Amino acid sequence: MIQLKKQKKKLKNILKFQIYNGRSEAMHLTSQWCIAPASRGWTSVPLLRSYKSAPKPGVKFYKVTGHYMDIFIIIDMQEASFSTSDKFDSVGVIDRINRLSKSVRKRNGKVIFIQHDGTEEEGLAPNTPGWEILSSLYMGEDDFIVRKTTNDAFHRTNLTHVLGTLNPARLIISGWATDFCVDTTIRSAVSHDYEVAVVSDCHTLADRPHLSAEKVIEHHNWVWGNMLTTSKNIQVAPASGLYN
């Protein structure tokens, strides 16, 4: 345990994250410092040198900036889900996600990858090749990974804790699949009172028995743009229009 001693008066709201087998569990101490993530793992950052005793192994700290920022959430873009070519415009979607994530980072925003823990039948069993984030997606050193087990990226995950350290101005949402995890997470984000922007050409799915993938995307973009929300309406715009 970190010995605060004389620093108690100076440091407030520390979040201590302990890593257990790839998962992060948060214990609330403050919101000025948090774990610093890295591409496909976790990276060391400067620790709080003012503390007399160093944190335990697996505990890292990262100072949160005071400005509000865009948070780009990329949902379930994993190898097994894209092992077949039935996803609508998958090459274009991946390319636009990469370009938009670069723009978000350049503007001092943050990128969060949502990673689904599924079953062997789905090819998404944790720590298997199919479970990994798509190798064609660029991951930066400061990007976050949040693991989930349901359609809702907020349900029983640490996403709310991570967002609480980042001062989000808005959540920009993309990923797979449009009508399941993307739709559910968008609705959950609205229910959590976040300002939400959906990238209309950065989410995808395969054809459904009753409707083509293109029509499902068109339908959901319309629904999200016309939903009643508690604050600002959901912004639905193509990747090229978010910063114009």
PDB file of C-alpha atoms in Angstrom, residues 15-28 35 42 58-59 156-158 161:
ATOM      1  CA  LEU A  15      -7.069   5.894  -8.670  1.00  0.00           C
ATOM      2  CA  LYS A  16      -5.088   2.771  -7.955  1.00  0.00           C
ATOM      3  CA  PHE A  17      -5.364   0.124 -10.665  1.00  0.00           C
ATOM      4  CA  GLN A  18      -4.191  -3.408  -9.921  1.00  0.00           C
ATOM      5  CA  ILE A  19      -3.691  -5.728 -12.891  1.00  0.00           C
ATOM      6  CA  TYR A  20      -4.839  -9.322 -12.517  1.00  0.00           C
ATOM      7  CA  ASN A  21      -4.226 -11.688 -15.454  1.00  0.00           C
ATOM      8  CA  GLY A  22      -4.720  -8.949 -18.023  1.00  0.00           C
ATOM      9  CA  ARG A  23      -7.776  -7.407 -16.361  1.00  0.00           C
ATOM     10  CA  SER A  24      -7.690  -4.126 -14.493  1.00  0.00           C
ATOM     11  CA  GLU A  25      -9.529  -3.615 -11.238  1.00  0.00           C
ATOM     12  CA  ALA A  26      -9.861  -0.099  -9.861  1.00  0.00           C
ATOM     13  CA  MET A  27      -9.948   1.035  -6.256  1.00  0.00           C
ATOM     14  CA  HIS A  28     -10.876   4.685  -5.759  1.00  0.00           C
ATOM     15  CA  ILE A  35      -2.961   3.580 -14.999  1.00  0.00           C
ATOM     16  CA  TRP A  42       0.481  -1.924 -20.145  1.00  0.00           C
ATOM     17  CA  GLY A  58       1.474  -3.999 -11.599  1.00  0.00           C
ATOM     18  CA  VAL A  59       0.403  -0.584 -10.322  1.00  0.00           C
ATOM     19  CA  ARG A 156     -19.538  -4.781 -15.489  1.00  0.00           C
ATOM     20  CA  THR A 157     -16.399  -3.315 -17.067  1.00  0.00           C
ATOM     21  CA  ASN A 158     -13.976  -0.599 -15.993  1.00  0.00           C
ATOM     22  CA  HIS A 161     -13.606   4.294 -14.316  1.00  0.00           C
TER      23      HIS A 161
END
